[in-house]
Every structure is written in C-alpha cells, then in structure tokens.
Amino acid sequence: MKIIICNSTLEMAEKVQSLILNIIKDNKQPVLGLATGSTPLLTYELLVKDYEDNKTSWKNVITFNLDEYYGLEKNHEQSYRYYMNKNLFKHINIKLENTNIPYGVGDSDLIAKRYEDLIVALGPIDLQLLGLGTNGHIGFNEPGTNFDSLTHVVQLKNQTRNDNARFFNNDPDKVPTEAITMGIKTILNCKKIVLLASGNAKAEAVYNLINSKPSTDWPCTALQKHKDITIILDQEAASLLKSN
Ligand code: F6R
C-alpha cells in the first residue's frame, strides 16, 4: 500500500491525472474504472485540460464506472451517467459506446449480472479510481458487504444518503434508497487501484482503511489485500494517521 499525502487538492488531482495518462499511453486498449462524487471532479477537469492542450487520445479507452443510483433515468441531473457525460466524456474523444455505467432503470439484478459479465469480458480494469465514503464505503459497498461480492444491488445507508443530500437540494429523502455497484471482489480484481480522499470528514475512514483489521464494518479495509494500491490524501484526510 503506497500512501501519498499532498498539500492541496490540486496536487492530489495532478498525481491521479498523471497515473491515468500513463495507463492511457501505455496500453493499446486501456480499461479505466471511474468514480463520481465530489472528490474526482478536479481530476476530470485536469484530464479535459490535458485533452485540450495535448490531445491525448481517448479513442481506444474503455471505461467502467463504479456505480449508479437505482431509479434515476440517464438524463436525470444527479444520475452518474449525466455526471460523467457532463464532467468528462463530452469534452474528450472517447466513444460513448465504450463508456459503461450500470443502467439505473429496469431489472436491477439482471443489470448487475450483465455489468459484471461485461467487466469480465472486456477487463481486467487496468486502473480503478476510488473515492471513500465517510462510513468507509468503496463504490456503494456499504458496511456489512461481503468481501466476495460482485456487482450487485445495494440499499444505501442513511449516513450515505445524508452525505449525498447536498446534491439533492439538501433533502436526504430525495436521495435514492438503492444503487447498483461493482462489488468488493470486482474492485479487488482490478490491476491497479488509486483511492482519493480529502477533508476532515474522511479522516476516520482513512484511519480505519490503513490501520484496522479487515472487517466488513469498514468495507475499505478489504483494500489491504490488494497488491497495487495507491492512496492519495490531503492533510485533513490524513490527520488521524499522524497522531497515531
Ligand atoms: C462514487 C462512489 C462513492 C464515492 C464516495 C465519496 O462513484 O462510488 O464511493 O466515491 O461516496 O464521495 P465524495 O467524493 O462525494 O465525497
């Protein structure tokens, strides 16, 4: 486990940008695993800027997003499909048909199974980008999720719905109750993992990710088993590491 503590969110994003660009340049058909939420936004901004300035080609890149809310149509402004198109895909030369995000409407178990099958068919994922929930979730694998889980349907915990209420007019009741997410095993199957966490609210989860015995109480502790994981933090997210 490699841990990098940065002085700013820009420094964090620059590090991830360069890791992602390396994967794109080093592979004929790179497969990237992407995350949504606030944390990777600056990274996507830098990747768009790189495309504008340097024309790094995304023509052969395949992407798989970690998760999607269940019950939101693709054009819903809070769907993760909408987020990815808006913040990354429409600004670069990726083929939209090569971008994969679980579809949030329909037979959710079937959607999850087909998504996992597609990852197996087109994978393995060369680099999976992860954020971190305040409760230690990765993807939407909430506390209690089995470490052997593949892509599946989850009930979102109240803590997650409260955390994400900021995207839904600050009303936790408007946050969907379910999501489809890559499982913990799906994530562990990726060749390289890069986890980003910033801010004080993530400090406890970061502490447990690094120091606690693997336990489903903190889903992020499953990552300790992975052979190639880089954790990129700001000072606040790393604050409990120093005092312990
Ligand atoms: C998003 C995802 C989630 C987020 C996590 C942190 O695709 O899978 O695990 O990474 O909830 O979200 P932010 O970055 O908004 O704090």
PDB file of N, CA, C and O in Angstrom, residues 123-182:
ATOM      1  N   GLY A 123     -12.449  -6.701 -19.462  1.00  0.00           N
ATOM      2  CA  GLY A 123     -11.402  -6.379 -18.500  1.00  0.00           C
ATOM      3  C   GLY A 123     -10.173  -7.226 -18.673  1.00  0.00           C
ATOM      4  O   GLY A 123     -10.015  -7.861 -19.719  1.00  0.00           O
ATOM      5  N   PRO A 124      -9.261  -7.281 -17.707  1.00  0.00           N
ATOM      6  CA  PRO A 124      -9.423  -6.636 -16.411  1.00  0.00           C
ATOM      7  C   PRO A 124      -9.254  -5.115 -16.505  1.00  0.00           C
ATOM      8  O   PRO A 124      -8.646  -4.606 -17.442  1.00  0.00           O
ATOM      9  N   ILE A 125      -9.793  -4.432 -15.522  1.00  0.00           N
ATOM     10  CA  ILE A 125      -9.653  -2.977 -15.438  1.00  0.00           C
ATOM     11  C   ILE A 125      -8.205  -2.662 -15.073  1.00  0.00           C
ATOM     12  O   ILE A 125      -7.662  -3.207 -14.113  1.00  0.00           O
ATOM     13  N   ASP A 126      -7.565  -1.820 -15.883  1.00  0.00           N
ATOM     14  CA  ASP A 126      -6.145  -1.507 -15.647  1.00  0.00           C
ATOM     15  C   ASP A 126      -5.957  -0.618 -14.421  1.00  0.00           C
ATOM     16  O   ASP A 126      -5.002  -0.792 -13.668  1.00  0.00           O
ATOM     17  N   LEU A 127      -6.833   0.360 -14.281  1.00  0.00           N
ATOM     18  CA  LEU A 127      -6.724   1.259 -13.112  1.00  0.00           C
ATOM     19  C   LEU A 127      -8.131   1.607 -12.660  1.00  0.00           C
ATOM     20  O   LEU A 127      -8.950   2.051 -13.480  1.00  0.00           O
ATOM     21  N   GLN A 128      -8.408   1.384 -11.387  1.00  0.00           N
ATOM     22  CA  GLN A 128      -9.715   1.748 -10.826  1.00  0.00           C
ATOM     23  C   GLN A 128      -9.531   2.918  -9.874  1.00  0.00           C
ATOM     24  O   GLN A 128      -8.763   2.861  -8.914  1.00  0.00           O
ATOM     25  N   LEU A 129     -10.236   4.003 -10.176  1.00  0.00           N
ATOM     26  CA  LEU A 129     -10.229   5.175  -9.305  1.00  0.00           C
ATOM     27  C   LEU A 129     -11.327   5.005  -8.249  1.00  0.00           C
ATOM     28  O   LEU A 129     -12.447   4.627  -8.584  1.00  0.00           O
ATOM     29  N   LEU A 130     -10.999   5.288  -7.005  1.00  0.00           N
ATOM     30  CA  LEU A 130     -11.993   5.175  -5.925  1.00  0.00           C
ATOM     31  C   LEU A 130     -12.033   6.449  -5.103  1.00  0.00           C
ATOM     32  O   LEU A 130     -10.987   7.061  -4.844  1.00  0.00           O
ATOM     33  N   GLY A 131     -13.236   6.816  -4.651  1.00  0.00           N
ATOM     34  CA  GLY A 131     -13.385   7.773  -3.567  1.00  0.00           C
ATOM     35  C   GLY A 131     -13.609   6.953  -2.302  1.00  0.00           C
ATOM     36  O   GLY A 131     -13.488   5.720  -2.314  1.00  0.00           O
ATOM     37  N   LEU A 132     -13.969   7.611  -1.231  1.00  0.00           N
ATOM     38  CA  LEU A 132     -14.180   6.906   0.046  1.00  0.00           C
ATOM     39  C   LEU A 132     -15.368   7.532   0.768  1.00  0.00           C
ATOM     40  O   LEU A 132     -15.413   8.760   0.936  1.00  0.00           O
ATOM     41  N   GLY A 133     -16.312   6.690   1.186  1.00  0.00           N
ATOM     42  CA  GLY A 133     -17.441   7.210   1.960  1.00  0.00           C
ATOM     43  C   GLY A 133     -17.011   7.501   3.394  1.00  0.00           C
ATOM     44  O   GLY A 133     -16.040   6.923   3.888  1.00  0.00           O
ATOM     45  N   THR A 134     -17.731   8.382   4.070  1.00  0.00           N
ATOM     46  CA  THR A 134     -17.388   8.663   5.473  1.00  0.00           C
ATOM     47  C   THR A 134     -17.553   7.409   6.325  1.00  0.00           C
ATOM     48  O   THR A 134     -16.916   7.262   7.369  1.00  0.00           O
ATOM     49  N   ASN A 135     -18.411   6.480   5.866  1.00  0.00           N
ATOM     50  CA  ASN A 135     -18.577   5.214   6.601  1.00  0.00           C
ATOM     51  C   ASN A 135     -17.682   4.105   6.058  1.00  0.00           C
ATOM     52  O   ASN A 135     -17.868   2.939   6.363  1.00  0.00           O
ATOM     53  N   GLY A 136     -16.723   4.495   5.209  1.00  0.00           N
ATOM     54  CA  GLY A 136     -15.779   3.503   4.700  1.00  0.00           C
ATOM     55  C   GLY A 136     -16.238   2.801   3.437  1.00  0.00           C
ATOM     56  O   GLY A 136     -15.577   1.871   2.981  1.00  0.00           O
ATOM     57  N   HIS A 137     -17.362   3.250   2.854  1.00  0.00           N
ATOM     58  CA  HIS A 137     -17.793   2.533   1.643  1.00  0.00           C
ATOM     59  C   HIS A 137     -16.843   2.829   0.481  1.00  0.00           C
ATOM     60  O   HIS A 137     -16.246   3.898   0.392  1.00  0.00           O
ATOM     61  N   ILE A 138     -16.719   1.830  -0.392  1.00  0.00           N
ATOM     62  CA  ILE A 138     -15.999   1.987  -1.663  1.00  0.00           C
ATOM     63  C   ILE A 138     -16.977   1.545  -2.739  1.00  0.00           C
ATOM     64  O   ILE A 138     -17.656   0.540  -2.586  1.00  0.00           O
ATOM     65  N   GLY A 139     -17.048   2.302  -3.863  1.00  0.00           N
ATOM     66  CA  GLY A 139     -18.227   2.141  -4.695  1.00  0.00           C
ATOM     67  C   GLY A 139     -19.392   2.439  -3.758  1.00  0.00           C
ATOM     68  O   GLY A 139     -19.297   3.297  -2.876  1.00  0.00           O
ATOM     69  N   PHE A 140     -20.485   1.696  -3.912  1.00  0.00           N
ATOM     70  CA  PHE A 140     -21.557   1.846  -2.910  1.00  0.00           C
ATOM     71  C   PHE A 140     -21.617   0.597  -2.036  1.00  0.00           C
ATOM     72  O   PHE A 140     -22.683   0.183  -1.591  1.00  0.00           O
ATOM     73  N   ASN A 141     -20.469  -0.010  -1.799  1.00  0.00           N
ATOM     74  CA  ASN A 141     -20.416  -1.173  -0.900  1.00  0.00           C
ATOM     75  C   ASN A 141     -20.425  -0.667   0.531  1.00  0.00           C
ATOM     76  O   ASN A 141     -19.401  -0.227   1.067  1.00  0.00           O
ATOM     77  N   GLU A 142     -21.597  -0.737   1.117  1.00  0.00           N
ATOM     78  CA  GLU A 142     -21.809  -0.189   2.451  1.00  0.00           C
ATOM     79  C   GLU A 142     -21.306  -1.171   3.516  1.00  0.00           C
ATOM     80  O   GLU A 142     -21.057  -2.349   3.230  1.00  0.00           O
ATOM     81  N   PRO A 143     -21.117  -0.688   4.761  1.00  0.00           N
ATOM     82  CA  PRO A 143     -20.712  -1.592   5.841  1.00  0.00           C
ATOM     83  C   PRO A 143     -21.620  -2.828   5.875  1.00  0.00           C
ATOM     84  O   PRO A 143     -22.831  -2.724   5.705  1.00  0.00           O
ATOM     85  N   GLY A 144     -20.979  -3.986   6.052  1.00  0.00           N
ATOM     86  CA  GLY A 144     -21.725  -5.250   6.063  1.00  0.00           C
ATOM     87  C   GLY A 144     -21.591  -6.005   4.749  1.00  0.00           C
ATOM     88  O   GLY A 144     -21.940  -7.178   4.662  1.00  0.00           O
ATOM     89  N   THR A 145     -21.081  -5.341   3.701  1.00  0.00           N
ATOM     90  CA  THR A 145     -20.969  -6.015   2.397  1.00  0.00           C
ATOM     91  C   THR A 145     -19.871  -7.075   2.430  1.00  0.00           C
ATOM     92  O   THR A 145     -18.755  -6.816   2.908  1.00  0.00           O
ATOM     93  N   ASN A 146     -20.219  -8.248   1.886  1.00  0.00           N
ATOM     94  CA  ASN A 146     -19.271  -9.350   1.803  1.00  0.00           C
ATOM     95  C   ASN A 146     -18.087  -8.994   0.897  1.00  0.00           C
ATOM     96  O   ASN A 146     -18.274  -8.427  -0.167  1.00  0.00           O
ATOM     97  N   PHE A 147     -16.887  -9.362   1.334  1.00  0.00           N
ATOM     98  CA  PHE A 147     -15.698  -9.055   0.524  1.00  0.00           C
ATOM     99  C   PHE A 147     -15.676  -9.853  -0.791  1.00  0.00           C
ATOM    100  O   PHE A 147     -14.908  -9.542  -1.687  1.00  0.00           O
ATOM    101  N   ASP A 148     -16.501 -10.913  -0.884  1.00  0.00           N
ATOM    102  CA  ASP A 148     -16.549 -11.707  -2.127  1.00  0.00           C
ATOM    103  C   ASP A 148     -17.600 -11.195  -3.100  1.00  0.00           C
ATOM    104  O   ASP A 148     -17.866 -11.833  -4.125  1.00  0.00           O
ATOM    105  N   SER A 149     -18.208 -10.050  -2.793  1.00  0.00           N
ATOM    106  CA  SER A 149     -19.338  -9.596  -3.613  1.00  0.00           C
ATOM    107  C   SER A 149     -18.894  -9.158  -5.006  1.00  0.00           C
ATOM    108  O   SER A 149     -17.837  -8.555  -5.187  1.00  0.00           O
ATOM    109  N   LEU A 150     -19.760  -9.488  -5.989  1.00  0.00           N
ATOM    110  CA  LEU A 150     -19.597  -8.988  -7.367  1.00  0.00           C
ATOM    111  C   LEU A 150     -20.617  -7.855  -7.541  1.00  0.00           C
ATOM    112  O   LEU A 150     -21.260  -7.447  -6.561  1.00  0.00           O
ATOM    113  N   THR A 151     -20.741  -7.354  -8.773  1.00  0.00           N
ATOM    114  CA  THR A 151     -21.690  -6.241  -8.997  1.00  0.00           C
ATOM    115  C   THR A 151     -23.086  -6.638  -8.493  1.00  0.00           C
ATOM    116  O   THR A 151     -23.576  -7.729  -8.798  1.00  0.00           O
ATOM    117  N   HIS A 152     -23.679  -5.770  -7.694  1.00  0.00           N
ATOM    118  CA  HIS A 152     -24.949  -6.132  -7.056  1.00  0.00           C
ATOM    119  C   HIS A 152     -25.764  -4.886  -6.714  1.00  0.00           C
ATOM    120  O   HIS A 152     -25.285  -3.758  -6.837  1.00  0.00           O
ATOM    121  N   VAL A 153     -26.986  -5.163  -6.248  1.00  0.00           N
ATOM    122  CA  VAL A 153     -27.891  -4.087  -5.852  1.00  0.00           C
ATOM    123  C   VAL A 153     -27.706  -3.845  -4.360  1.00  0.00           C
ATOM    124  O   VAL A 153     -27.590  -4.800  -3.590  1.00  0.00           O
ATOM    125  N   VAL A 154     -27.649  -2.576  -3.953  1.00  0.00           N
ATOM    126  CA  VAL A 154     -27.467  -2.276  -2.520  1.00  0.00           C
ATOM    127  C   VAL A 154     -28.542  -1.322  -2.028  1.00  0.00           C
ATOM    128  O   VAL A 154     -29.074  -0.520  -2.793  1.00  0.00           O
ATOM    129  N   GLN A 155     -28.804  -1.421  -0.744  1.00  0.00           N
ATOM    130  CA  GLN A 155     -29.636  -0.430  -0.051  1.00  0.00           C
ATOM    131  C   GLN A 155     -28.661   0.590   0.512  1.00  0.00           C
ATOM    132  O   GLN A 155     -27.737   0.207   1.240  1.00  0.00           O
ATOM    133  N   LEU A 156     -28.853   1.840   0.191  1.00  0.00           N
ATOM    134  CA  LEU A 156     -27.922   2.855   0.718  1.00  0.00           C
ATOM    135  C   LEU A 156     -28.215   3.129   2.187  1.00  0.00           C
ATOM    136  O   LEU A 156     -29.375   3.202   2.604  1.00  0.00           O
ATOM    137  N   LYS A 157     -27.143   3.261   2.974  1.00  0.00           N
ATOM    138  CA  LYS A 157     -27.295   3.563   4.403  1.00  0.00           C
ATOM    139  C   LYS A 157     -27.733   5.026   4.554  1.00  0.00           C
ATOM    140  O   LYS A 157     -27.415   5.875   3.717  1.00  0.00           O
ATOM    141  N   ASN A 158     -28.387   5.303   5.694  1.00  0.00           N
ATOM    142  CA  ASN A 158     -28.813   6.687   5.935  1.00  0.00           C
ATOM    143  C   ASN A 158     -27.635   7.650   5.938  1.00  0.00           C
ATOM    144  O   ASN A 158     -27.741   8.780   5.473  1.00  0.00           O
ATOM    145  N   GLN A 159     -26.481   7.177   6.463  1.00  0.00           N
ATOM    146  CA  GLN A 159     -25.300   8.055   6.502  1.00  0.00           C
ATOM    147  C   GLN A 159     -24.909   8.498   5.077  1.00  0.00           C
ATOM    148  O   GLN A 159     -24.614   9.664   4.834  1.00  0.00           O
ATOM    149  N   THR A 160     -24.960   7.556   4.148  1.00  0.00           N
ATOM    150  CA  THR A 160     -24.617   7.872   2.755  1.00  0.00           C
ATOM    151  C   THR A 160     -25.663   8.795   2.147  1.00  0.00           C
ATOM    152  O   THR A 160     -25.336   9.759   1.446  1.00  0.00           O
ATOM    153  N   ARG A 161     -26.937   8.532   2.442  1.00  0.00           N
ATOM    154  CA  ARG A 161     -27.993   9.388   1.874  1.00  0.00           C
ATOM    155  C   ARG A 161     -27.895  10.790   2.452  1.00  0.00           C
ATOM    156  O   ARG A 161     -28.097  11.777   1.742  1.00  0.00           O
ATOM    157  N   ASN A 162     -27.535  10.889   3.744  1.00  0.00           N
ATOM    158  CA  ASN A 162     -27.326  12.223   4.333  1.00  0.00           C
ATOM    159  C   ASN A 162     -26.126  12.921   3.699  1.00  0.00           C
ATOM    160  O   ASN A 162     -26.178  14.100   3.361  1.00  0.00           O
ATOM    161  N   ASP A 163     -25.021  12.162   3.537  1.00  0.00           N
ATOM    162  CA  ASP A 163     -23.816  12.751   2.932  1.00  0.00           C
ATOM    163  C   ASP A 163     -24.099  13.277   1.523  1.00  0.00           C
ATOM    164  O   ASP A 163     -23.538  14.278   1.099  1.00  0.00           O
ATOM    165  N   ASN A 164     -24.945  12.557   0.789  1.00  0.00           N
ATOM    166  CA  ASN A 164     -25.181  12.918  -0.615  1.00  0.00           C
ATOM    167  C   ASN A 164     -26.375  13.846  -0.800  1.00  0.00           C
ATOM    168  O   ASN A 164     -26.675  14.256  -1.929  1.00  0.00           O
ATOM    169  N   ALA A 165     -27.041  14.201   0.307  1.00  0.00           N
ATOM    170  CA  ALA A 165     -28.205  15.089   0.213  1.00  0.00           C
ATOM    171  C   ALA A 165     -27.822  16.428  -0.408  1.00  0.00           C
ATOM    172  O   ALA A 165     -28.658  17.104  -1.020  1.00  0.00           O
ATOM    173  N   ARG A 166     -26.534  16.810  -0.288  1.00  0.00           N
ATOM    174  CA  ARG A 166     -26.109  18.095  -0.854  1.00  0.00           C
ATOM    175  C   ARG A 166     -26.350  18.177  -2.363  1.00  0.00           C
ATOM    176  O   ARG A 166     -26.442  19.257  -2.922  1.00  0.00           O
ATOM    177  N   PHE A 167     -26.426  17.016  -3.013  1.00  0.00           N
ATOM    178  CA  PHE A 167     -26.702  17.023  -4.456  1.00  0.00           C
ATOM    179  C   PHE A 167     -28.206  17.001  -4.750  1.00  0.00           C
ATOM    180  O   PHE A 167     -28.620  17.064  -5.895  1.00  0.00           O
ATOM    181  N   PHE A 168     -29.022  16.831  -3.718  1.00  0.00           N
ATOM    182  CA  PHE A 168     -30.474  16.691  -3.895  1.00  0.00           C
ATOM    183  C   PHE A 168     -31.206  17.751  -3.068  1.00  0.00           C
ATOM    184  O   PHE A 168     -32.023  17.422  -2.208  1.00  0.00           O
ATOM    185  N   ASN A 169     -30.863  19.014  -3.291  1.00  0.00           N
ATOM    186  CA  ASN A 169     -31.488  20.141  -2.566  1.00  0.00           C
ATOM    187  C   ASN A 169     -31.436  19.960  -1.050  1.00  0.00           C
ATOM    188  O   ASN A 169     -32.381  20.324  -0.348  1.00  0.00           O
ATOM    189  N   ASN A 170     -30.355  19.360  -0.568  1.00  0.00           N
ATOM    190  CA  ASN A 170     -30.161  19.129   0.871  1.00  0.00           C
ATOM    191  C   ASN A 170     -31.283  18.322   1.510  1.00  0.00           C
ATOM    192  O   ASN A 170     -31.540  18.461   2.705  1.00  0.00           O
ATOM    193  N   ASP A 171     -31.951  17.497   0.720  1.00  0.00           N
ATOM    194  CA  ASP A 171     -33.054  16.697   1.256  1.00  0.00           C
ATOM    195  C   ASP A 171     -32.702  15.199   1.136  1.00  0.00           C
ATOM    196  O   ASP A 171     -32.807  14.615   0.054  1.00  0.00           O
ATOM    197  N   PRO A 172     -32.285  14.569   2.261  1.00  0.00           N
ATOM    198  CA  PRO A 172     -31.890  13.157   2.207  1.00  0.00           C
ATOM    199  C   PRO A 172     -32.996  12.259   1.656  1.00  0.00           C
ATOM    200  O   PRO A 172     -32.714  11.222   1.047  1.00  0.00           O
ATOM    201  N   ASP A 173     -34.268  12.676   1.837  1.00  0.00           N
ATOM    202  CA  ASP A 173     -35.369  11.843   1.339  1.00  0.00           C
ATOM    203  C   ASP A 173     -35.401  11.781  -0.178  1.00  0.00           C
ATOM    204  O   ASP A 173     -36.021  10.881  -0.762  1.00  0.00           O
ATOM    205  N   LYS A 174     -34.773  12.768  -0.819  1.00  0.00           N
ATOM    206  CA  LYS A 174     -34.762  12.762  -2.298  1.00  0.00           C
ATOM    207  C   LYS A 174     -33.651  11.867  -2.846  1.00  0.00           C
ATOM    208  O   LYS A 174     -33.618  11.558  -4.033  1.00  0.00           O
ATOM    209  N   VAL A 175     -32.691  11.471  -1.986  1.00  0.00           N
ATOM    210  CA  VAL A 175     -31.591  10.615  -2.439  1.00  0.00           C
ATOM    211  C   VAL A 175     -32.149   9.213  -2.625  1.00  0.00           C
ATOM    212  O   VAL A 175     -32.845   8.695  -1.737  1.00  0.00           O
ATOM    213  N   PRO A 176     -31.905   8.583  -3.782  1.00  0.00           N
ATOM    214  CA  PRO A 176     -32.437   7.230  -3.983  1.00  0.00           C
ATOM    215  C   PRO A 176     -32.056   6.291  -2.834  1.00  0.00           C
ATOM    216  O   PRO A 176     -31.025   6.491  -2.181  1.00  0.00           O
ATOM    217  N   THR A 177     -32.866   5.295  -2.598  1.00  0.00           N
ATOM    218  CA  THR A 177     -32.599   4.364  -1.496  1.00  0.00           C
ATOM    219  C   THR A 177     -31.730   3.188  -1.946  1.00  0.00           C
ATOM    220  O   THR A 177     -31.164   2.482  -1.129  1.00  0.00           O
ATOM    221  N   GLU A 178     -31.645   3.000  -3.277  1.00  0.00           N
ATOM    222  CA  GLU A 178     -30.886   1.849  -3.786  1.00  0.00           C
ATOM    223  C   GLU A 178     -29.900   2.275  -4.863  1.00  0.00           C
ATOM    224  O   GLU A 178     -30.069   3.329  -5.491  1.00  0.00           O
ATOM    225  N   ALA A 179     -28.910   1.436  -5.062  1.00  0.00           N
ATOM    226  CA  ALA A 179     -27.934   1.679  -6.128  1.00  0.00           C
ATOM    227  C   ALA A 179     -27.448   0.340  -6.655  1.00  0.00           C
ATOM    228  O   ALA A 179     -27.662  -0.706  -6.028  1.00  0.00           O
ATOM    229  N   ILE A 180     -26.806   0.390  -7.816  1.00  0.00           N
ATOM    230  CA  ILE A 180     -26.134  -0.802  -8.371  1.00  0.00           C
ATOM    231  C   ILE A 180     -24.654  -0.484  -8.325  1.00  0.00           C
ATOM    232  O   ILE A 180     -24.231   0.586  -8.777  1.00  0.00           O
ATOM    233  N   THR A 181     -23.878  -1.371  -7.738  1.00  0.00           N
ATOM    234  CA  THR A 181     -22.456  -1.081  -7.576  1.00  0.00           C
ATOM    235  C   THR A 181     -21.592  -2.293  -7.923  1.00  0.00           C
ATOM    236  O   THR A 181     -21.991  -3.438  -7.702  1.00  0.00           O
ATOM    237  N   MET A 182     -20.405  -2.023  -8.455  1.00  0.00           N
ATOM    238  CA  MET A 182     -19.394  -3.093  -8.522  1.00  0.00           C
ATOM    239  C   MET A 182     -19.257  -3.633  -7.110  1.00  0.00           C
ATOM    240  O   MET A 182     -19.341  -2.869  -6.131  1.00  0.00           O
TER     241      MET A 182
END
